mmCIF file of C-alpha atoms and ligand atoms in Angstrom:
data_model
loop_
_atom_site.group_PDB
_atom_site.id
_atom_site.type_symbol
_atom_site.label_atom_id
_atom_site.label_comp_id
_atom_site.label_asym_id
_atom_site.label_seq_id
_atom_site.Cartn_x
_atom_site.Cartn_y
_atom_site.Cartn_z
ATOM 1 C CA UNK W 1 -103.743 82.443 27.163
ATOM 2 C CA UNK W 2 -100.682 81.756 29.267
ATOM 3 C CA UNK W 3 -100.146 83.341 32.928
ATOM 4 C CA UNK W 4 -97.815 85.782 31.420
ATOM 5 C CA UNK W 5 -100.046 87.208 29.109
ATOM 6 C CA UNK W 6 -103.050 87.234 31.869
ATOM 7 C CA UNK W 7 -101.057 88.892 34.512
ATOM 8 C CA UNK W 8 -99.934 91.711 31.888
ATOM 9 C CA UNK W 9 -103.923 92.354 31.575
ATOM 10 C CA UNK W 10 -104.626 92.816 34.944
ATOM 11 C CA UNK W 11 -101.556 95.053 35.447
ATOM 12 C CA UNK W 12 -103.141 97.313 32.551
ATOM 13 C CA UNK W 13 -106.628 97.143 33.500
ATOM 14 C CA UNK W 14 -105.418 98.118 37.211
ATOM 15 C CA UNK W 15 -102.771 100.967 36.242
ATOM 16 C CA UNK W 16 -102.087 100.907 40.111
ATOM 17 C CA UNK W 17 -99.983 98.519 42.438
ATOM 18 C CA UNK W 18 -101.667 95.132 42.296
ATOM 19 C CA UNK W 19 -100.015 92.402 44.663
ATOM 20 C CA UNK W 20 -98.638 89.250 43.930
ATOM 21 C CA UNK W 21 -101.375 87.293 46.202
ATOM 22 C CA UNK W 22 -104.344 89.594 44.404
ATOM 23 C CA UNK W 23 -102.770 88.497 41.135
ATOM 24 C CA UNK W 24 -102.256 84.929 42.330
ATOM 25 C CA UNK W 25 -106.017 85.024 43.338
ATOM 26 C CA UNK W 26 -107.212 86.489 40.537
ATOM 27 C CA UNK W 27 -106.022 83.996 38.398
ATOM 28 C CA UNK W 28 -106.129 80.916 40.340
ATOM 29 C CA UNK W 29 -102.637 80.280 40.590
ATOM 30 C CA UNK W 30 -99.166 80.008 42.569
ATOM 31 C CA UNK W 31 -97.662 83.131 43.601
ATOM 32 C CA UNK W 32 -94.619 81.663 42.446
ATOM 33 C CA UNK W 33 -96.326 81.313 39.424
ATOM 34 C CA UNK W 34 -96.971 84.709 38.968
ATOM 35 C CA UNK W 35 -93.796 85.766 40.406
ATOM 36 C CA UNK W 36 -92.329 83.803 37.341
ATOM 37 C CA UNK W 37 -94.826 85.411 34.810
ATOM 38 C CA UNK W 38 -93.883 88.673 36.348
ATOM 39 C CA UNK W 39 -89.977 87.675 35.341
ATOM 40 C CA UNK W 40 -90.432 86.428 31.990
ATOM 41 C CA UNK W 41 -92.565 89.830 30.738
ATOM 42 C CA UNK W 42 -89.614 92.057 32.152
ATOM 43 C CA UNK W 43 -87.030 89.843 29.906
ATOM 44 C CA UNK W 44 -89.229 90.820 26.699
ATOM 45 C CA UNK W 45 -89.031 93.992 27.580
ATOM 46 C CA UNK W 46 -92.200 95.166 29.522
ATOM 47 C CA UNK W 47 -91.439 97.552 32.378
ATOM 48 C CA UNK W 48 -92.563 96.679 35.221
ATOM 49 C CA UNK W 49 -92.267 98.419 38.435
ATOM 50 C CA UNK W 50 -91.513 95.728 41.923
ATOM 51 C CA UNK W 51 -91.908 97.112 45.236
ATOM 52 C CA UNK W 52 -91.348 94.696 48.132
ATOM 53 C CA UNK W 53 -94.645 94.219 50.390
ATOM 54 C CA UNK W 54 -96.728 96.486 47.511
ATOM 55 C CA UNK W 55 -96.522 94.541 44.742
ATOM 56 C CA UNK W 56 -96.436 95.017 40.628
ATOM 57 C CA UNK W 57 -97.238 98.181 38.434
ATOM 58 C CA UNK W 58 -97.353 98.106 34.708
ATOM 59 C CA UNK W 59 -95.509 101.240 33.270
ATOM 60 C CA UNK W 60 -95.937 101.882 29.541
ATOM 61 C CA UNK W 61 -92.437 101.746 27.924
ATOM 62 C CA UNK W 62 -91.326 101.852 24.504
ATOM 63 C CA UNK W 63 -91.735 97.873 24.005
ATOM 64 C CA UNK W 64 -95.009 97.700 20.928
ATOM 65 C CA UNK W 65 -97.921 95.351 22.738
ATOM 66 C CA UNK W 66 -100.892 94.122 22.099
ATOM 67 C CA UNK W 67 -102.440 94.394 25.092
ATOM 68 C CA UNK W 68 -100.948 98.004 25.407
ATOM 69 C CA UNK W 69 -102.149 99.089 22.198
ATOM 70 C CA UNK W 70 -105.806 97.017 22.908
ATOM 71 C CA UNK W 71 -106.469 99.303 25.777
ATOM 72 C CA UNK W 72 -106.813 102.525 23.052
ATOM 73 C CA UNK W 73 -108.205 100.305 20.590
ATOM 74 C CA UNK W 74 -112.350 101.846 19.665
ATOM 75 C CA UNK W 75 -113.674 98.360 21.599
ATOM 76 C CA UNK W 76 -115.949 97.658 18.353
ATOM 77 C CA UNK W 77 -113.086 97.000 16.200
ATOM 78 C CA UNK W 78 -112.441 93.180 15.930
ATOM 79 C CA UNK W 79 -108.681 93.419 14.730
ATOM 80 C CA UNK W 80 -106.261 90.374 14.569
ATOM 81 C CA UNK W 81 -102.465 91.564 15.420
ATOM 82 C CA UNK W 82 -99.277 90.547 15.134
ATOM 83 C CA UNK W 83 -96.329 91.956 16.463
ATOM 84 C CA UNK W 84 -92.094 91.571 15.574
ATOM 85 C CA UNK W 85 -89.470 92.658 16.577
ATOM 86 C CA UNK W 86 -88.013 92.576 13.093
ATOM 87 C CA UNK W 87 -89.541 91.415 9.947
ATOM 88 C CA UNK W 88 -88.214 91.786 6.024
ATOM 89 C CA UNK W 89 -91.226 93.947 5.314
ATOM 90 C CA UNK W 90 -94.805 94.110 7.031
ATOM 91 C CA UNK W 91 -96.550 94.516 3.499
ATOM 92 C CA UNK W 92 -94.676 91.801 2.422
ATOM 93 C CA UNK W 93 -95.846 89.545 5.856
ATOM 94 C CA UNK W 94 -99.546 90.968 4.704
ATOM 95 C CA UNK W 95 -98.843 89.595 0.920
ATOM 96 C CA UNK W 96 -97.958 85.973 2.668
ATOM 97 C CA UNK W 97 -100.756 86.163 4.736
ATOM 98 C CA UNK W 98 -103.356 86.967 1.554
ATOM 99 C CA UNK W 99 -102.862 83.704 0.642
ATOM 100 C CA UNK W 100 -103.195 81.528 3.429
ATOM 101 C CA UNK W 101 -106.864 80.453 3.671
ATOM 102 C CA UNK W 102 -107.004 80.289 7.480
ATOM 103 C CA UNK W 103 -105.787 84.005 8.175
ATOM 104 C CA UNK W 104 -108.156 86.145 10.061
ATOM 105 C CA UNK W 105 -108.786 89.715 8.963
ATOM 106 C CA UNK W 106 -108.875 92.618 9.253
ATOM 107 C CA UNK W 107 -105.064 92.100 10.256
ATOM 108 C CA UNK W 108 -102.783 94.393 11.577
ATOM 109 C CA UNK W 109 -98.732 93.467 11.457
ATOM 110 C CA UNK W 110 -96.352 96.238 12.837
ATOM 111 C CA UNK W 111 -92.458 95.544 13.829
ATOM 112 C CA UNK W 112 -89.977 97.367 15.494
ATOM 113 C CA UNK W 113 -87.264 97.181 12.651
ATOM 114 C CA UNK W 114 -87.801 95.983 8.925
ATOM 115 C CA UNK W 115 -84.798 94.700 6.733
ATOM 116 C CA UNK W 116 -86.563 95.122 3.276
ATOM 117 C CA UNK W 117 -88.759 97.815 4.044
ATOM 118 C CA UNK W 118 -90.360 99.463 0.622
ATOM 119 C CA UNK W 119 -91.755 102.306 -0.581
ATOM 120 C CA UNK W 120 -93.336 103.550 -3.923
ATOM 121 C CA UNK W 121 -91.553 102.505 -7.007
ATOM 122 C CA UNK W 122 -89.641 99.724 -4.888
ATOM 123 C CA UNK W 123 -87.853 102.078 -3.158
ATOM 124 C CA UNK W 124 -86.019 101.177 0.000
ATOM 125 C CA UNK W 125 -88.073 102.628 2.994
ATOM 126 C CA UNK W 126 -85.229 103.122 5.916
ATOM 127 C CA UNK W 127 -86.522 101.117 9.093
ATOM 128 C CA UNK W 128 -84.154 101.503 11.937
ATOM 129 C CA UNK W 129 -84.812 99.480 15.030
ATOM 130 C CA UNK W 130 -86.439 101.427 18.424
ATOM 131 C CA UNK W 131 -88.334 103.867 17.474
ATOM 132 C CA UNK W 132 -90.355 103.713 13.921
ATOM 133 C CA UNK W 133 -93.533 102.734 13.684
ATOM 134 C CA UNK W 134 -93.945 100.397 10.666
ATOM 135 C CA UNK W 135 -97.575 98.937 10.661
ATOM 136 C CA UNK W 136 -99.148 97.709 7.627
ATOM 137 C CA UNK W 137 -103.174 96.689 7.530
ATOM 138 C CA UNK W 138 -104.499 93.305 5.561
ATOM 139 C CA UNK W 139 -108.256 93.694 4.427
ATOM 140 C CA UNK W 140 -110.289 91.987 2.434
ATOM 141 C CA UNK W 141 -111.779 93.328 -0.664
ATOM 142 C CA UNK W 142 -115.104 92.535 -2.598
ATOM 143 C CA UNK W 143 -115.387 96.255 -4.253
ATOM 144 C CA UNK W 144 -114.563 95.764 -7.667
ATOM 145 C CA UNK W 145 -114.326 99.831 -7.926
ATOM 146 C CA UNK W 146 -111.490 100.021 -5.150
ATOM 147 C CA UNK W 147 -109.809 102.807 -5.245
ATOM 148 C CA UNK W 148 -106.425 102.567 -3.894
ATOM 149 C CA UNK W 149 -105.019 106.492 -4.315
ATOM 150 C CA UNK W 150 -107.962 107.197 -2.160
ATOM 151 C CA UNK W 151 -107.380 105.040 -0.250
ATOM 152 C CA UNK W 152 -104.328 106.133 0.713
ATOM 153 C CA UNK W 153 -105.334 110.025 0.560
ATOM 154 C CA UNK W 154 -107.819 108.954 3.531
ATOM 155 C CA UNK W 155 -105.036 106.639 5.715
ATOM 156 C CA UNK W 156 -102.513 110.230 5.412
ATOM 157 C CA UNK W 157 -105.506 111.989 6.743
ATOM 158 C CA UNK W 158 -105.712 109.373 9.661
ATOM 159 C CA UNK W 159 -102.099 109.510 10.413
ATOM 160 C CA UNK W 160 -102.211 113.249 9.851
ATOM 161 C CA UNK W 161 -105.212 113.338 12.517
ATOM 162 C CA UNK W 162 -103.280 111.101 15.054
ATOM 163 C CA UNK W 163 -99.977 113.456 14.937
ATOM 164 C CA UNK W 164 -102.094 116.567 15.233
ATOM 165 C CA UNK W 165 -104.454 115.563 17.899
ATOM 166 C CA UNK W 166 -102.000 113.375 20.023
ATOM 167 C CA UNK W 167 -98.252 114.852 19.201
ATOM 168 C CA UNK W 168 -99.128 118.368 18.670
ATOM 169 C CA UNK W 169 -96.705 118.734 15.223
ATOM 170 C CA UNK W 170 -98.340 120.558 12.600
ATOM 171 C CA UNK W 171 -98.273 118.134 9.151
ATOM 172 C CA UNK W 172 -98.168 119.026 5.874
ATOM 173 C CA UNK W 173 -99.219 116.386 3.166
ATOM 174 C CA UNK W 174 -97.274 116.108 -0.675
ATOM 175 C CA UNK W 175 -99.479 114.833 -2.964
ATOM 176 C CA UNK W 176 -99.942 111.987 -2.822
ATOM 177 C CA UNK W 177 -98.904 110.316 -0.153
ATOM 178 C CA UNK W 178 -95.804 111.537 1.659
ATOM 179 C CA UNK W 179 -96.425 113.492 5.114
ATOM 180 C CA UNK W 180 -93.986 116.083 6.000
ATOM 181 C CA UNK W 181 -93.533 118.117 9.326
ATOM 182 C CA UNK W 182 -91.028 120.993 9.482
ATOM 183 C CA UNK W 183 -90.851 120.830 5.556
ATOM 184 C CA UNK W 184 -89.281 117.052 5.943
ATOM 185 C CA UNK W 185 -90.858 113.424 5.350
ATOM 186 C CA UNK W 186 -92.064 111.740 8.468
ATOM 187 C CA UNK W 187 -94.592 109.473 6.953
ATOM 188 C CA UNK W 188 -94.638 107.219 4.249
ATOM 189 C CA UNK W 189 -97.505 104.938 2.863
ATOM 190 C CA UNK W 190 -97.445 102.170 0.342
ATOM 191 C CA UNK W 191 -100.865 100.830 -0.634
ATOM 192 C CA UNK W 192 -101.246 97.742 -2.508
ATOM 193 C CA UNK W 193 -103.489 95.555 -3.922
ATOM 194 C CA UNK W 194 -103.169 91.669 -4.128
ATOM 195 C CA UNK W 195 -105.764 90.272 -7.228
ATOM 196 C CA UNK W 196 -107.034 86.944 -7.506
ATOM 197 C CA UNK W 197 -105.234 85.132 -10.662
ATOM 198 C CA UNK W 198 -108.178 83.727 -12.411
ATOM 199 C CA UNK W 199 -110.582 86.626 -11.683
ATOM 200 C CA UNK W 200 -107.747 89.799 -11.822
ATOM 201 C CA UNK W 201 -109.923 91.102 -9.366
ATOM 202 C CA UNK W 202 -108.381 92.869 -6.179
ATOM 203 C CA UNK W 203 -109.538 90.535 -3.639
ATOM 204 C CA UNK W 204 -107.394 91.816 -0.827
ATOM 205 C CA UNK W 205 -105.498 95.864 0.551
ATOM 206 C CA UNK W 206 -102.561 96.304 2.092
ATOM 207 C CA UNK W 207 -102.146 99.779 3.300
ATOM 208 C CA UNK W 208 -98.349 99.823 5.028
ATOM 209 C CA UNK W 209 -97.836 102.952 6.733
ATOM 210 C CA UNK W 210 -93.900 103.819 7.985
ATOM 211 C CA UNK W 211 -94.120 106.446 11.099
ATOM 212 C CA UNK W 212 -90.903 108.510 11.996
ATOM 213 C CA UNK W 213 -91.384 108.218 14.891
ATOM 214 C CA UNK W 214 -88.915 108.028 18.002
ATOM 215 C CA UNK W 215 -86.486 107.277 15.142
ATOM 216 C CA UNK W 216 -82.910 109.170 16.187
ATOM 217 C CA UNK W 217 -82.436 110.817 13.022
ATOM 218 C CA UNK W 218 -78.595 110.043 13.163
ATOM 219 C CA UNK W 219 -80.074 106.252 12.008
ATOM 220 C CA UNK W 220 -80.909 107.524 8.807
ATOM 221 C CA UNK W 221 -78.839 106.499 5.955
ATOM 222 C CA UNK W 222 -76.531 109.936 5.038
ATOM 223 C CA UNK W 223 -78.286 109.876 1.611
ATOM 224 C CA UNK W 224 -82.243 110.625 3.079
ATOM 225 C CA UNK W 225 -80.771 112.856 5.638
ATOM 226 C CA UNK W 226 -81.659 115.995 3.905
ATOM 227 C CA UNK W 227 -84.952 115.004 3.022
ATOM 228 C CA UNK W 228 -85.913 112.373 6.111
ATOM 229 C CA UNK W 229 -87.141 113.881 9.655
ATOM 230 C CA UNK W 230 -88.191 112.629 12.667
ATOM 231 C CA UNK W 231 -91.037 113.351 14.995
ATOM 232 C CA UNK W 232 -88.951 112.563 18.127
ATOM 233 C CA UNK W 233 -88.726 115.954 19.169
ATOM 234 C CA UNK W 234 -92.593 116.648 19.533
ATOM 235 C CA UNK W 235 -93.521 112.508 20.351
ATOM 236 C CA UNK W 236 -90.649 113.069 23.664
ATOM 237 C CA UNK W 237 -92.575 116.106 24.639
ATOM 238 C CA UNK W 238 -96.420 114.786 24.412
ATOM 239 C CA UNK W 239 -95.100 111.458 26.178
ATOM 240 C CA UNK W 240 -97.137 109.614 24.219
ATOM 241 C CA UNK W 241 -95.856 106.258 23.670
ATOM 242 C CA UNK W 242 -96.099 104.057 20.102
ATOM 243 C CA UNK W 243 -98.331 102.204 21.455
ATOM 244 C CA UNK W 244 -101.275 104.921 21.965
ATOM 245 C CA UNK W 245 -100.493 106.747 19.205
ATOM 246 C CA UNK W 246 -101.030 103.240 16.643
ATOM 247 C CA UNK W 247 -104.046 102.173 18.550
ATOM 248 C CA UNK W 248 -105.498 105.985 17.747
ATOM 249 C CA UNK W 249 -104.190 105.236 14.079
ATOM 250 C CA UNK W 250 -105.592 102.455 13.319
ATOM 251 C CA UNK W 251 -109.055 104.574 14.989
ATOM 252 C CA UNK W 252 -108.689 106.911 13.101
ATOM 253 C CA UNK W 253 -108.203 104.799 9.740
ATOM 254 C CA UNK W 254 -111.548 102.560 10.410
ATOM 255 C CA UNK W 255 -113.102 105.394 10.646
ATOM 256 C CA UNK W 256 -112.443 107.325 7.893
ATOM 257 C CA UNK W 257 -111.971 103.355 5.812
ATOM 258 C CA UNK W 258 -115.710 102.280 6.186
ATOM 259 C CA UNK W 259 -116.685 105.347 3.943
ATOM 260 C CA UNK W 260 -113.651 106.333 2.077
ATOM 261 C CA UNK W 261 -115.462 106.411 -1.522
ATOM 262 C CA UNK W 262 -117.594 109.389 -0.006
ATOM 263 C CA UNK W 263 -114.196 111.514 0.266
ATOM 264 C CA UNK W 264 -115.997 113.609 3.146
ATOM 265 C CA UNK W 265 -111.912 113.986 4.173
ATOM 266 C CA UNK W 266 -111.018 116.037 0.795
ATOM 267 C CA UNK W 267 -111.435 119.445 1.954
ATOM 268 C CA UNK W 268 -109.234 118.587 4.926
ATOM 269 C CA UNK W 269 -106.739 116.883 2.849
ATOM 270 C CA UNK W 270 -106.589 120.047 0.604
ATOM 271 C CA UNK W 271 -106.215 122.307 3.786
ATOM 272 C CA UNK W 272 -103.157 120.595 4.454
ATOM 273 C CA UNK W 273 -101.563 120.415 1.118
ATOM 274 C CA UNK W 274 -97.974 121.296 0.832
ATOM 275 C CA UNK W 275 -98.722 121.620 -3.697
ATOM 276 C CA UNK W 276 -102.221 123.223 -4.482
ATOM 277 C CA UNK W 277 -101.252 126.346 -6.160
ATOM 278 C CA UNK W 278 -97.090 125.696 -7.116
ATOM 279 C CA UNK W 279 -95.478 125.039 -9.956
ATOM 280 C CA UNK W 280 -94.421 121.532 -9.642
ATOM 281 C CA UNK W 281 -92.137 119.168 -11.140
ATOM 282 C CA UNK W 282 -94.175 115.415 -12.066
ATOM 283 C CA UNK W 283 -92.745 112.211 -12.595
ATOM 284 C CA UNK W 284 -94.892 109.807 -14.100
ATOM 285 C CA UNK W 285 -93.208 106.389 -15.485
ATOM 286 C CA UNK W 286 -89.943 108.385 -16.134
ATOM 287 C CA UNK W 287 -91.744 111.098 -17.961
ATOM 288 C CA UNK W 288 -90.794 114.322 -16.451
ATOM 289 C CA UNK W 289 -93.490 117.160 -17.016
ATOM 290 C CA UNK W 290 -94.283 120.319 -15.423
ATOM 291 C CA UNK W 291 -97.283 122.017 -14.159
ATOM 292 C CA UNK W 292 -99.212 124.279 -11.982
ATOM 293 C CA UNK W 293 -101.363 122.612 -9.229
ATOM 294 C CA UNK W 294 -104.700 124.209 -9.388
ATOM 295 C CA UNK W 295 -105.953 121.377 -6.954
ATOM 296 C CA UNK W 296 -106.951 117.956 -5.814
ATOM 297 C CA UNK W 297 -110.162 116.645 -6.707
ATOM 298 C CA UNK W 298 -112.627 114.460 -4.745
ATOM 299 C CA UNK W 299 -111.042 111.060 -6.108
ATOM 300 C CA UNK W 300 -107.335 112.518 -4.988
ATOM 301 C CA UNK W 301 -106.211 113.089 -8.287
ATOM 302 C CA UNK W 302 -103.881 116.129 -8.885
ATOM 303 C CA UNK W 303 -105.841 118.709 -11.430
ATOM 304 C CA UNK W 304 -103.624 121.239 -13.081
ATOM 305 C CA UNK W 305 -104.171 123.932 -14.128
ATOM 306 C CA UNK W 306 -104.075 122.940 -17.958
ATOM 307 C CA UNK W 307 -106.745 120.864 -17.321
ATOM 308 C CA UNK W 308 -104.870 117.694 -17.187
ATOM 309 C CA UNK W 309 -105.851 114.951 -14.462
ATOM 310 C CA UNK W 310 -103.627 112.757 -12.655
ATOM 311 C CA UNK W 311 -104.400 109.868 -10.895
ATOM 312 C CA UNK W 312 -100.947 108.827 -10.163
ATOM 313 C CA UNK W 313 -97.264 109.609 -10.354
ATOM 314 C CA UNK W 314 -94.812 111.781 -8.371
ATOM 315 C CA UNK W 315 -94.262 115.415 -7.062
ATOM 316 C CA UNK W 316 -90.712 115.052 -7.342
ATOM 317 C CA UNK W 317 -89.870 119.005 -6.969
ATOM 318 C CA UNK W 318 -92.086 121.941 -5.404
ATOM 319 C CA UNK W 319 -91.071 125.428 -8.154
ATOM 320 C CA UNK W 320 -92.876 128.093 -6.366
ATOM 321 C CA UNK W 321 -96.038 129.413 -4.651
ATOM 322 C CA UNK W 322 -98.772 131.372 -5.857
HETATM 323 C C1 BTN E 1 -93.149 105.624 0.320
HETATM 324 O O1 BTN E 1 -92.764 106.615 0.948
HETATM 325 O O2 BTN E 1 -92.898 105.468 -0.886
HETATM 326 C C2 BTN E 1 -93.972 104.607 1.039
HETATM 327 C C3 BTN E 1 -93.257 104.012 2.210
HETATM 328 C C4 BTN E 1 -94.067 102.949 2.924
HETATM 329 C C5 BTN E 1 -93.301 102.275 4.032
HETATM 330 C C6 BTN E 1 -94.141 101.362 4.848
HETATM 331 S S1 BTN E 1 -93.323 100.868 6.333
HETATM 332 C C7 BTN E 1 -94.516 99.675 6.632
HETATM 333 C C8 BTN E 1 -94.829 99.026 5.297
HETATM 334 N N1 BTN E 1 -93.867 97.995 4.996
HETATM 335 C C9 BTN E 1 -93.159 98.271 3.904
HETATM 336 O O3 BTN E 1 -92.254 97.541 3.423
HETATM 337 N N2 BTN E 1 -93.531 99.453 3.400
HETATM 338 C C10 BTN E 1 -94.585 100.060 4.194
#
């Protein structure tokens, strides 16, 4: 671990002025050492506070960290990170990462912009830099019954939990995966599988997850602007930075991920459905239909009320309520 990266743990673990000598003794070093470690975190971008004669304080910023988001992190989850400042796509750096046959999972890749950020049906997923939260999770996979639309019913009840408990914003969730606050999408999440050629089994999940988070909602291309919100409003009045809020994310999502196929989460995900009980609008493979919503079942499959079951497709238009 370099000095850098040592000196930027002690300043969290202290939260409090620590001096340069305490540092320096701490770690067995030069002071100018650590007045040079000090130097080259605040050009990446960590704030840190210098007061002559006191010393060094770690203040958490909007820079995404590791170590920042390590200090939230449930201390029995053995997660591998990494972090950019841009990337095409953080599924797509999870797809690479499938292959190679030294990665280390469970691992978590989140960036601060994304160029080819994606969505369902290969749409384009706006990422605008300072602010989002775009975070997608590698895991390995030896259930041949995975269930990916549950899978992702469960990770929008874990972001859902996180902007509830920690941002105070009420959330509604479209089926299936979209969550909306003040009737507008704040949360997307793509899950996907990646199968092994010989065996077509899904040997490895990718569950991306794209937060609105800080995002200035000015960023947003004019064509999502109707339909695209932001949680900036309630995430500048909790203070809580991106940081916190992924590290009780990614909580929230082991929790709920080690027993998924139990759907203990349905009833909740039902309380906060935006479409049990409206006519809808469904697009499936191009095929428009129409329907009424008579609910969600335990797998997360939309039941209307003709009977008919749907595991996938999309609410593209909400008619009416009950
Ligand atoms: C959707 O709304 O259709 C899903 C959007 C998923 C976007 C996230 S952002 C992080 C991860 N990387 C991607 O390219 N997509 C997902």
């Amino acid at each position: 671990m370099k000095t850098s990266e040592k000196v930027l743990q002690l300043l969290l673990k202290k939260q409090a002025f620590l001096s340069g000598q305490e540092l320096a003794d701490e770690l067995n070093v030069s002071r100018t050492a650590v007045w040079k470690a000090i130097q080259s975190l605040q050009e990446e971008g960590y704030q840190i506070e210098s007061k002559p004669r006191i010393g060094y304080r770690y203040i958490e910023g909007l820079k995404l960290s590791e170590a920042s988001i390590r200090r939230f992190l449930n201390p029995e989850l053995d997660l591998n990170f990494e972090i950019y400042d841009t990337i095409d796509s953080t599924n797509n750096r999870c797809s690479q990462k499938a292959m190679d046959p030294e990665k280390k999972t469970p691992l978590v890749v989140i960036s601060d912009s994304q160029k080819a950020g994606h969505g369902r049906y290969g749409r384009p997923f706006a990422s605008p830099v300072g602010g989002g939260i775009y975070i997608s999770i590698l895991l390995d996979n030896d259930d041949p019954d995975f269930n990916p639309g549950l899978l992702t019913t469960a990770t929008a009840i874990a972001v859902t939990r996180t902007i509830e408990k920690l941002v105070h914003a009420r959330c509604e969730i479209k089926w299936v995966n979209d969550v909306l606050v003040d009737g507008k999408k704040i949360v997307g999440i793509l899950t996907e599988g990646v199968a092994d050629l010989e065996t077509q089994l899904i040997k490895h999940v990718i569950v991306g997850t794209g937060i609105n988070y800080l995002t200035d909602p000015s960023k947003f291309p004019e064509e999502i602007r109707q339909r695209a919100g932001s949680l900036r409003r309630y995430t500048l009045d909790s203070g809580v930075s991106r940081n916190t809020f992924i590290a009780n994310y990614l909580n929230e999502f082991f929790s709920l991920y080690q027993n998924y196929k139990a759907a203990s989460f349905m009833d909740e995900y039902r309380a906060h459905s935006n479409t049990i009980g409206k006519d809808v609008t469904i697009n499936r493979s191009g095929q428009t239909s129409e329907g009424h919503v008579a609910t969600i079942d335990n797998q997360g499959r939309l039941v209307l009320s003709s009977g008919e079951t749907l595991a996938s497709g999309e609410v593209t238009k909400i008619i009416s309520t009950d």
